[in-house]
mmCIF file of C-alpha atoms and ligand atoms in Angstrom:
data_model
loop_
_atom_site.group_PDB
_atom_site.id
_atom_site.type_symbol
_atom_site.label_atom_id
_atom_site.label_comp_id
_atom_site.label_asym_id
_atom_site.label_seq_id
_atom_site.Cartn_x
_atom_site.Cartn_y
_atom_site.Cartn_z
ATOM 1 C CA MET A 1 0.313 -0.103 0.095
ATOM 2 C CA ILE A 2 0.840 3.690 -1.110
ATOM 3 C CA ILE A 3 0.633 6.192 2.198
ATOM 4 C CA VAL A 4 0.882 9.489 1.535
ATOM 5 C CA LEU A 5 1.156 12.245 3.936
ATOM 6 C CA LYS A 6 0.172 15.270 4.290
ATOM 7 C CA PRO A 7 2.556 18.251 3.019
ATOM 8 C CA ASP A 8 2.984 19.638 6.594
ATOM 9 C CA ALA A 9 3.829 16.636 8.209
ATOM 10 C CA THR A 10 6.612 16.639 11.254
ATOM 11 C CA LYS A 11 9.655 14.379 11.653
ATOM 12 C CA GLU A 12 7.971 12.718 14.814
ATOM 13 C CA GLN A 13 4.738 11.751 13.200
ATOM 14 C CA ILE A 14 6.679 9.991 10.373
ATOM 15 C CA ASP A 15 8.867 8.448 12.225
ATOM 16 C CA HIS A 16 6.160 7.499 14.520
ATOM 17 C CA ILE A 17 4.360 5.704 11.618
ATOM 18 C CA VAL A 18 7.087 4.203 10.315
ATOM 19 C CA GLU A 19 8.067 2.795 13.250
ATOM 20 C CA LYS A 20 4.316 1.277 13.912
ATOM 21 C CA LEU A 21 5.068 -0.336 10.710
ATOM 22 C CA LYS A 22 8.051 -2.270 10.992
ATOM 23 C CA GLY A 23 6.887 -3.153 14.281
ATOM 24 C CA PHE A 24 4.430 -5.507 11.625
ATOM 25 C CA GLY A 25 7.602 -6.621 9.936
ATOM 26 C CA LEU A 26 6.846 -5.052 7.474
ATOM 27 C CA GLN A 27 9.506 -3.271 4.544
ATOM 28 C CA ILE A 28 9.862 0.772 4.199
ATOM 29 C CA HIS A 29 9.724 2.678 1.036
ATOM 30 C CA MET A 30 10.618 6.405 1.258
ATOM 31 C CA SER A 31 10.338 8.432 -1.475
ATOM 32 C CA LYS A 32 10.322 11.969 -0.410
ATOM 33 C CA GLY A 33 8.849 14.458 -3.424
ATOM 34 C CA GLU A 34 8.681 17.867 -4.186
ATOM 35 C CA GLU A 35 5.485 18.407 -2.390
ATOM 36 C CA ARG A 36 5.311 15.283 0.133
ATOM 37 C CA THR A 37 5.999 12.235 0.848
ATOM 38 C CA ILE A 38 5.091 8.638 0.082
ATOM 39 C CA ILE A 39 5.789 5.753 2.294
ATOM 40 C CA GLY A 40 5.618 2.795 -0.135
ATOM 41 C CA VAL A 41 4.839 -0.039 2.273
ATOM 42 C CA ILE A 42 5.446 -3.649 1.676
ATOM 43 C CA GLY A 43 4.856 -6.921 2.573
ATOM 44 C CA ASP A 44 1.743 -9.235 4.057
ATOM 45 C CA GLU A 45 -0.664 -6.397 4.878
ATOM 46 C CA ARG A 46 -2.899 -8.314 6.819
ATOM 47 C CA VAL A 47 -1.306 -7.795 9.792
ATOM 48 C CA LEU A 48 -2.896 -4.322 8.961
ATOM 49 C CA ALA A 49 -6.316 -5.440 8.737
ATOM 50 C CA ASN A 50 -7.375 -3.763 12.049
ATOM 51 C CA GLN A 51 -5.439 -0.881 12.248
ATOM 52 C CA PRO A 52 -7.116 2.352 10.259
ATOM 53 C CA LEU A 53 -3.893 3.902 9.625
ATOM 54 C CA GLU A 54 -5.845 7.002 8.158
ATOM 55 C CA VAL A 55 -5.985 8.132 11.700
ATOM 56 C CA PHE A 56 -2.081 8.353 12.236
ATOM 57 C CA PRO A 57 -1.377 12.708 12.238
ATOM 58 C CA GLY A 58 0.437 13.405 9.705
ATOM 59 C CA VAL A 59 -1.484 10.644 6.901
ATOM 60 C CA GLU A 60 -3.535 12.031 3.937
ATOM 61 C CA LYS A 61 -4.606 8.665 2.573
ATOM 62 C CA VAL A 62 -3.594 5.614 2.582
ATOM 63 C CA MET A 63 -4.035 3.843 -0.901
ATOM 64 C CA PRO A 64 -3.700 0.129 -1.683
ATOM 65 C CA ILE A 65 -0.991 -0.616 -4.582
ATOM 66 C CA LEU A 66 -2.818 -2.853 -7.169
ATOM 67 C CA GLN A 67 -0.591 -4.536 -8.762
ATOM 68 C CA PRO A 68 2.143 -7.133 -7.886
ATOM 69 C CA PHE A 69 4.169 -5.387 -8.689
ATOM 70 C CA LYS A 70 4.639 -2.942 -6.087
ATOM 71 C CA LEU A 71 7.901 -0.652 -6.037
ATOM 72 C CA VAL A 72 7.957 -0.574 -9.832
ATOM 73 C CA SER A 73 4.488 1.040 -10.472
ATOM 74 C CA ARG A 74 3.948 3.866 -11.871
ATOM 75 C CA GLU A 75 0.718 3.605 -8.948
ATOM 76 C CA PHE A 76 2.990 3.829 -6.219
ATOM 77 C CA LYS A 77 5.896 6.321 -8.118
ATOM 78 C CA LYS A 78 4.243 9.644 -10.482
ATOM 79 C CA GLU A 79 7.156 10.615 -11.917
ATOM 80 C CA ASN A 80 9.538 8.956 -14.784
ATOM 81 C CA THR A 81 12.880 7.582 -12.717
ATOM 82 C CA VAL A 82 15.818 9.438 -14.617
ATOM 83 C CA ILE A 83 19.319 7.535 -13.174
ATOM 84 C CA GLU A 84 22.094 9.476 -13.436
ATOM 85 C CA PHE A 85 25.845 9.220 -13.811
ATOM 86 C CA ASP A 86 29.029 9.662 -12.389
ATOM 87 C CA ASN A 87 30.019 11.914 -15.988
ATOM 88 C CA GLY A 88 26.101 13.356 -15.912
ATOM 89 C CA VAL A 89 25.079 11.074 -18.857
ATOM 90 C CA LYS A 90 21.264 10.643 -17.279
ATOM 91 C CA ILE A 91 18.845 8.284 -18.105
ATOM 92 C CA GLY A 92 15.236 8.298 -18.357
ATOM 93 C CA GLY A 93 14.875 11.830 -19.259
ATOM 94 C CA LYS A 94 15.364 14.038 -22.732
ATOM 95 C CA ARG A 95 17.695 12.706 -23.568
ATOM 96 C CA ILE A 96 17.911 9.363 -24.934
ATOM 97 C CA HIS A 97 21.243 7.513 -24.952
ATOM 98 C CA VAL A 98 23.085 4.600 -26.893
ATOM 99 C CA MET A 99 25.459 1.723 -26.032
ATOM 100 C CA ALA A 100 26.612 0.512 -27.935
ATOM 101 C CA GLY A 101 29.564 -1.782 -29.138
ATOM 102 C CA PRO A 102 29.998 -6.079 -29.837
ATOM 103 C CA CYS A 103 28.184 -8.490 -27.996
ATOM 104 C CA ALA A 104 31.999 -10.149 -26.916
ATOM 105 C CA VAL A 105 35.040 -8.618 -25.933
ATOM 106 C CA GLU A 106 37.254 -9.414 -27.934
ATOM 107 C CA GLU A 107 41.367 -8.195 -28.577
ATOM 108 C CA LYS A 108 41.898 -5.322 -26.118
ATOM 109 C CA GLU A 109 43.039 -2.920 -29.648
ATOM 110 C CA LEU A 110 39.992 -3.627 -31.304
ATOM 111 C CA LEU A 111 37.791 -3.116 -27.995
ATOM 112 C CA ILE A 112 39.276 0.199 -28.191
ATOM 113 C CA GLN A 113 38.437 0.890 -32.004
ATOM 114 C CA ILE A 114 35.224 0.072 -31.647
ATOM 115 C CA ALA A 115 35.321 2.072 -29.304
ATOM 116 C CA GLU A 116 36.502 5.335 -30.372
ATOM 117 C CA ASP A 117 33.655 5.141 -33.439
ATOM 118 C CA VAL A 118 31.055 4.785 -31.396
ATOM 119 C CA LYS A 119 31.860 6.961 -29.518
ATOM 120 C CA ALA A 120 32.805 9.493 -32.628
ATOM 121 C CA ALA A 121 29.258 8.615 -33.838
ATOM 122 C CA GLY A 122 27.325 9.156 -30.560
ATOM 123 C CA ALA A 123 27.282 6.758 -28.357
ATOM 124 C CA THR A 124 27.700 7.080 -24.533
ATOM 125 C CA PHE A 125 28.428 4.102 -23.537
ATOM 126 C CA ILE A 126 30.343 0.991 -24.821
ATOM 127 C CA ARG A 127 28.525 -2.846 -24.140
ATOM 128 C CA GLY A 128 30.407 -6.028 -24.160
ATOM 129 C CA GLY A 129 30.030 -9.624 -22.673
ATOM 130 C CA ALA A 130 33.120 -10.621 -20.778
ATOM 131 C CA PHE A 131 30.582 -13.446 -19.130
ATOM 132 C CA LYS A 132 28.496 -14.493 -22.931
ATOM 133 C CA PRO A 133 25.704 -17.210 -21.826
ATOM 134 C CA ARG A 134 26.370 -19.377 -25.109
ATOM 135 C CA THR A 135 23.845 -22.117 -26.174
ATOM 136 C CA SER A 136 26.930 -24.074 -26.174
ATOM 137 C CA PRO A 137 29.307 -24.925 -23.605
ATOM 138 C CA TYR A 138 31.846 -25.615 -26.694
ATOM 139 C CA ALA A 139 31.286 -21.849 -28.050
ATOM 140 C CA PHE A 140 33.549 -18.854 -26.796
ATOM 141 C CA GLN A 141 32.626 -18.457 -23.186
ATOM 142 C CA GLY A 142 34.557 -14.755 -22.829
ATOM 143 C CA LEU A 143 37.147 -13.859 -22.135
ATOM 144 C CA GLY A 144 35.932 -12.892 -17.924
ATOM 145 C CA PRO A 145 38.353 -11.026 -15.454
ATOM 146 C CA GLU A 146 40.915 -9.857 -18.775
ATOM 147 C CA GLY A 147 37.648 -8.875 -20.948
ATOM 148 C CA LEU A 148 36.464 -6.519 -17.882
ATOM 149 C CA LYS A 149 39.918 -4.879 -17.946
ATOM 150 C CA PHE A 150 39.856 -4.142 -21.738
ATOM 151 C CA LEU A 151 36.593 -3.017 -21.023
ATOM 152 C CA SER A 152 38.024 0.162 -18.519
ATOM 153 C CA GLU A 153 40.919 0.566 -20.742
ATOM 154 C CA ALA A 154 38.348 1.726 -23.496
ATOM 155 C CA LYS A 155 36.924 3.196 -20.778
ATOM 156 C CA LYS A 156 39.695 5.049 -20.169
ATOM 157 C CA LYS A 157 40.434 6.261 -23.744
ATOM 158 C CA THR A 158 37.095 7.425 -24.678
ATOM 159 C CA GLY A 159 35.469 8.376 -21.786
ATOM 160 C CA LEU A 160 32.126 5.872 -22.487
ATOM 161 C CA LEU A 161 30.308 4.581 -19.368
ATOM 162 C CA VAL A 162 30.446 0.293 -19.427
ATOM 163 C CA ILE A 163 27.647 -1.744 -19.675
ATOM 164 C CA THR A 164 28.777 -5.865 -18.813
ATOM 165 C CA GLU A 165 26.558 -8.380 -18.308
ATOM 166 C CA VAL A 166 26.533 -10.347 -14.982
ATOM 167 C CA MET A 167 25.822 -14.356 -15.457
ATOM 168 C CA ASP A 168 26.717 -15.407 -11.918
ATOM 169 C CA PRO A 169 26.533 -14.266 -8.362
ATOM 170 C CA ARG A 170 30.043 -14.963 -7.104
ATOM 171 C CA ASP A 171 30.885 -12.912 -9.956
ATOM 172 C CA ILE A 172 29.394 -9.485 -9.111
ATOM 173 C CA GLU A 173 31.981 -7.577 -6.654
ATOM 174 C CA LEU A 174 34.365 -8.298 -9.245
ATOM 175 C CA ILE A 175 32.445 -7.155 -12.188
ATOM 176 C CA LEU A 176 30.775 -4.114 -10.079
ATOM 177 C CA GLN A 177 34.527 -2.635 -10.064
ATOM 178 C CA TYR A 178 35.163 -2.394 -14.331
ATOM 179 C CA THR A 179 31.243 -1.684 -15.129
ATOM 180 C CA ASP A 180 28.719 1.414 -14.742
ATOM 181 C CA ILE A 181 25.605 -0.450 -15.457
ATOM 182 C CA ILE A 182 25.486 -4.545 -15.286
ATOM 183 C CA GLN A 183 23.580 -6.109 -17.801
ATOM 184 C CA ILE A 184 21.254 -8.998 -16.669
ATOM 185 C CA GLY A 185 20.911 -11.576 -19.675
ATOM 186 C CA ALA A 186 17.130 -12.218 -21.431
ATOM 187 C CA ARG A 187 18.332 -16.627 -19.748
ATOM 188 C CA ASN A 188 18.957 -15.097 -16.305
ATOM 189 C CA MET A 189 16.246 -12.643 -15.958
ATOM 190 C CA GLN A 190 14.224 -14.952 -13.265
ATOM 191 C CA ASN A 191 17.716 -16.220 -11.842
ATOM 192 C CA PHE A 192 16.455 -14.885 -8.233
ATOM 193 C CA ARG A 193 19.355 -15.830 -6.532
ATOM 194 C CA LEU A 194 21.460 -12.980 -8.849
ATOM 195 C CA LEU A 195 18.676 -10.335 -8.983
ATOM 196 C CA THR A 196 18.483 -10.498 -5.010
ATOM 197 C CA ASP A 197 22.562 -10.067 -4.583
ATOM 198 C CA VAL A 198 22.214 -7.066 -7.038
ATOM 199 C CA GLY A 199 19.652 -5.607 -5.122
ATOM 200 C CA GLY A 200 21.952 -5.440 -2.542
ATOM 201 C CA TYR A 201 24.197 -2.811 -4.464
ATOM 202 C CA GLU A 202 23.210 0.648 -6.172
ATOM 203 C CA LYS A 203 25.199 0.427 -9.500
ATOM 204 C CA PRO A 204 22.493 0.929 -12.251
ATOM 205 C CA VAL A 205 21.544 -2.476 -13.386
ATOM 206 C CA LEU A 206 19.440 -3.310 -17.118
ATOM 207 C CA LEU A 207 17.552 -6.156 -16.534
ATOM 208 C CA LYS A 208 16.678 -7.887 -20.113
ATOM 209 C CA ARG A 209 13.035 -9.932 -21.071
ATOM 210 C CA GLY A 210 13.818 -13.537 -20.735
ATOM 211 C CA LEU A 211 13.608 -15.297 -24.033
ATOM 212 C CA SER A 212 9.627 -16.309 -23.545
ATOM 213 C CA ALA A 213 8.686 -13.445 -20.462
ATOM 214 C CA THR A 214 5.878 -11.951 -19.558
ATOM 215 C CA ILE A 215 6.067 -7.708 -19.167
ATOM 216 C CA LYS A 216 4.783 -9.197 -15.508
ATOM 217 C CA GLU A 217 7.418 -11.592 -15.040
ATOM 218 C CA LEU A 218 9.700 -9.156 -16.002
ATOM 219 C CA LEU A 219 8.645 -6.589 -14.073
ATOM 220 C CA MET A 220 7.869 -8.679 -10.952
ATOM 221 C CA SER A 221 12.127 -9.377 -11.586
ATOM 222 C CA ALA A 222 12.748 -6.066 -11.643
ATOM 223 C CA GLU A 223 10.372 -6.210 -8.341
ATOM 224 C CA TYR A 224 13.810 -8.532 -6.935
ATOM 225 C CA ILE A 225 16.226 -6.018 -7.494
ATOM 226 C CA MET A 226 14.036 -3.452 -5.951
ATOM 227 C CA SER A 227 13.057 -4.557 -2.796
ATOM 228 C CA LYS A 228 16.620 -4.740 -1.810
ATOM 229 C CA GLY A 229 16.927 -1.464 -1.939
ATOM 230 C CA ASN A 230 18.644 -1.234 -5.577
ATOM 231 C CA THR A 231 16.330 1.128 -7.120
ATOM 232 C CA LYS A 232 18.558 2.164 -10.302
ATOM 233 C CA VAL A 233 16.620 -1.075 -12.550
ATOM 234 C CA MET A 234 16.343 0.109 -15.609
ATOM 235 C CA LEU A 235 14.533 -2.585 -18.227
ATOM 236 C CA CYS A 236 15.450 -3.894 -21.718
ATOM 237 C CA GLU A 237 13.100 -5.230 -24.696
ATOM 238 C CA ARG A 238 15.151 -7.498 -26.725
ATOM 239 C CA GLY A 239 12.835 -9.751 -27.692
ATOM 240 C CA ILE A 240 10.626 -12.836 -27.446
ATOM 241 C CA ARG A 241 10.272 -16.170 -28.842
ATOM 242 C CA THR A 242 7.197 -16.573 -31.052
ATOM 243 C CA PHE A 243 6.382 -19.259 -33.750
ATOM 244 C CA GLU A 244 7.946 -16.360 -37.089
ATOM 245 C CA THR A 245 11.465 -17.935 -37.526
ATOM 246 C CA TYR A 246 12.110 -15.468 -40.026
ATOM 247 C CA THR A 247 13.708 -13.167 -37.194
ATOM 248 C CA ARG A 248 15.562 -14.456 -34.639
ATOM 249 C CA ASN A 249 12.856 -13.493 -32.371
ATOM 250 C CA THR A 250 10.360 -11.158 -32.365
ATOM 251 C CA LEU A 251 10.888 -7.864 -31.241
ATOM 252 C CA ASP A 252 8.135 -6.399 -29.088
ATOM 253 C CA LEU A 253 8.110 -2.694 -29.252
ATOM 254 C CA SER A 254 4.538 -2.728 -27.434
ATOM 255 C CA ALA A 255 6.045 -3.350 -24.584
ATOM 256 C CA VAL A 256 7.655 0.007 -24.597
ATOM 257 C CA PRO A 257 4.374 2.436 -24.786
ATOM 258 C CA VAL A 258 3.023 -0.385 -22.156
ATOM 259 C CA ILE A 259 5.834 -0.858 -19.951
ATOM 260 C CA LYS A 260 5.405 3.211 -19.959
ATOM 261 C CA LYS A 261 2.198 2.880 -18.346
ATOM 262 C CA LEU A 262 2.627 0.446 -15.793
ATOM 263 C CA SER A 263 5.787 1.815 -14.412
ATOM 264 C CA HIS A 264 7.950 4.869 -13.865
ATOM 265 C CA LEU A 265 11.372 2.553 -14.268
ATOM 266 C CA PRO A 266 13.623 3.597 -18.148
ATOM 267 C CA VAL A 267 13.390 1.072 -20.733
ATOM 268 C CA ILE A 268 15.931 0.313 -23.042
ATOM 269 C CA VAL A 269 15.446 -1.306 -26.730
ATOM 270 C CA ASP A 270 17.791 -3.892 -27.832
ATOM 271 C CA PRO A 271 17.041 -4.428 -31.540
ATOM 272 C CA SER A 272 20.353 -6.469 -31.862
ATOM 273 C CA HIS A 273 18.908 -9.432 -30.340
ATOM 274 C CA GLY A 274 15.310 -8.698 -31.559
ATOM 275 C CA VAL A 275 16.321 -9.386 -35.441
ATOM 276 C CA GLY A 276 19.350 -10.947 -35.409
ATOM 277 C CA LYS A 277 19.518 -9.991 -38.886
ATOM 278 C CA TRP A 278 21.905 -6.384 -38.890
ATOM 279 C CA ASP A 279 19.788 -5.007 -42.109
ATOM 280 C CA LEU A 280 16.860 -5.153 -39.804
ATOM 281 C CA VAL A 281 18.138 -3.723 -37.175
ATOM 282 C CA ALA A 282 17.931 0.577 -38.226
ATOM 283 C CA PRO A 283 14.126 0.382 -38.608
ATOM 284 C CA MET A 284 13.759 -1.091 -35.033
ATOM 285 C CA ALA A 285 16.092 1.601 -34.023
ATOM 286 C CA LYS A 286 13.998 3.544 -35.253
ATOM 287 C CA ALA A 287 10.597 2.686 -34.381
ATOM 288 C CA ALA A 288 11.856 1.840 -31.111
ATOM 289 C CA ILE A 289 13.030 5.534 -30.266
ATOM 290 C CA ALA A 290 9.494 6.320 -31.896
ATOM 291 C CA ALA A 291 7.633 3.618 -29.375
ATOM 292 C CA GLY A 292 8.948 6.309 -26.615
ATOM 293 C CA ALA A 293 12.257 3.929 -25.649
ATOM 294 C CA ASP A 294 14.946 6.355 -23.167
ATOM 295 C CA GLY A 295 17.781 4.424 -24.297
ATOM 296 C CA LEU A 296 19.157 1.575 -27.029
ATOM 297 C CA ILE A 297 21.819 -1.437 -26.549
ATOM 298 C CA ILE A 298 23.278 -1.889 -30.466
ATOM 299 C CA GLU A 299 26.213 -4.034 -31.471
ATOM 300 C CA VAL A 300 28.680 -2.940 -33.845
ATOM 301 C CA HIS A 301 31.931 -4.818 -34.794
ATOM 302 C CA PRO A 302 34.365 -3.608 -37.777
ATOM 303 C CA ASN A 303 34.504 -7.157 -39.128
ATOM 304 C CA PRO A 304 31.568 -8.757 -38.472
ATOM 305 C CA GLU A 305 32.628 -12.600 -40.209
ATOM 306 C CA GLU A 306 35.096 -13.204 -37.975
ATOM 307 C CA ALA A 307 33.478 -12.196 -34.963
ATOM 308 C CA PHE A 308 33.548 -14.458 -32.515
ATOM 309 C CA SER A 309 29.564 -14.127 -31.841
ATOM 310 C CA ASP A 310 26.685 -12.475 -33.357
ATOM 311 C CA GLY A 311 28.047 -11.279 -36.023
ATOM 312 C CA GLU A 312 24.849 -11.550 -38.396
ATOM 313 C CA GLN A 313 23.046 -9.228 -36.370
ATOM 314 C CA SER A 314 26.224 -6.412 -35.659
ATOM 315 C CA LEU A 315 27.197 -3.162 -37.751
ATOM 316 C CA LYS A 316 29.665 -2.171 -38.970
ATOM 317 C CA PRO A 317 30.696 1.220 -37.940
ATOM 318 C CA LYS A 318 29.855 3.217 -40.402
ATOM 319 C CA VAL A 319 26.249 1.750 -40.637
ATOM 320 C CA PHE A 320 26.155 2.478 -37.381
ATOM 321 C CA LYS A 321 27.438 6.201 -37.404
ATOM 322 C CA GLU A 322 24.943 6.937 -40.650
ATOM 323 C CA LEU A 323 21.836 5.339 -37.444
ATOM 324 C CA MET A 324 22.463 7.504 -35.555
ATOM 325 C CA LYS A 325 22.577 10.993 -37.796
ATOM 326 C CA GLU A 326 18.878 9.074 -38.516
ATOM 327 C CA LEU A 327 18.002 8.133 -35.024
ATOM 328 C CA ARG A 328 18.489 11.862 -34.036
ATOM 329 C CA LEU A 329 15.664 12.711 -36.411
ATOM 330 C CA VAL A 330 13.215 10.524 -35.319
ATOM 331 C CA ALA A 331 14.275 11.061 -31.247
ATOM 332 C CA GLN A 332 13.487 15.286 -32.702
ATOM 333 C CA ALA A 333 10.357 14.333 -34.033
ATOM 334 C CA VAL A 334 8.685 12.510 -30.998
ATOM 335 C CA GLY A 335 9.979 15.548 -28.809
ATOM 336 C CA ARG A 336 13.287 14.130 -26.991
ATOM 337 C CA GLU A 337 16.906 14.732 -28.188
ATOM 338 C CA LEU A 338 20.013 12.727 -28.728
HETATM 339 C C1 LIG B 1 23.838 -9.781 -25.289
HETATM 340 O O1 LIG B 1 22.634 -8.415 -24.684
HETATM 341 O O2 LIG B 1 24.924 -9.825 -26.247
HETATM 342 C C2 LIG B 1 22.840 -10.542 -25.077
HETATM 343 C C3 LIG B 1 23.613 -12.105 -24.539
HETATM 344 O O3 LIG B 1 21.787 -10.933 -24.728
HETATM 345 P P1 LIG B 1 20.481 -11.332 -24.150
HETATM 346 O O4 LIG B 1 20.690 -11.618 -22.779
HETATM 347 O O5 LIG B 1 19.253 -10.138 -24.780
HETATM 348 O O6 LIG B 1 20.515 -12.386 -25.177
HETATM 349 MN MN1 LIG B 2 25.125 -10.493 -28.430
#
């Protein structure tokens, strides 16, 4: 439930309510807005059946949250969440941000070259997996810790922020030292232990939609992270499995406005995994911005034929640069910046 406090509620009154709720074993999430404070109450609310919270001094009204996801919901927080990074980049505001780079981190010089190219084209993040979730145990699994170091060097050289995937709770502490966003991949969207552990840090998280996950399941997974205290969550539409086989996945762009309606969290679209073919990436990237996405994550590789993974969906830097120009126009047309 949500407890809306009166604009003039005193600290003593607020503390009193919080103490009472904690006494019932409930979790409290305070949201201090410009005009008033809202208390989000999480837990089994049946314990409050005989507690008329409305009569507590300082309380204006008490409202149930009807959705199964609470902290994630727009009912809980009306304004869009904006996630700010050290260098001033903000995701979730007017400006759209593009994360670009290879599927997997390969050689150091190659990664730095890609970082320089995508930066020149206007990207703000370098992407690249050091730990790769591969269908086959015999496929390239990523460079591991060495790959993380390469990402850091690319950051140092270009000033780009870093996004990279974590697959195992045991790697979180290590990856945190090298990344600005922790990516949780589609295959781990319901790895609840991983979600819970990542929720214990303040590092922003990009949570990708599972291969066959509903929007509600995606939001419930985000709730796992937020319920542990990490509020910096971005949701990523990256295509879902359908009966269609022409594309690798079916990019569900309707998820963008649906999530925007249900949640205050920023939405990022991954057209690369969404379609799986490089020549379909541009139209879907444009459509994603038109649909209201706050950012894009796009695979770029100068030599797609030789990429260790996902070459068929990777854009060459020159194509990426052209796309960025077109995306700027689409962004402008829908009242955004890029
Ligand atoms: C990736 O971003 O390279 C990736 C593995 O994505 P997903 O988890 O969406 O398949
Ligand atoms: Mn990939």
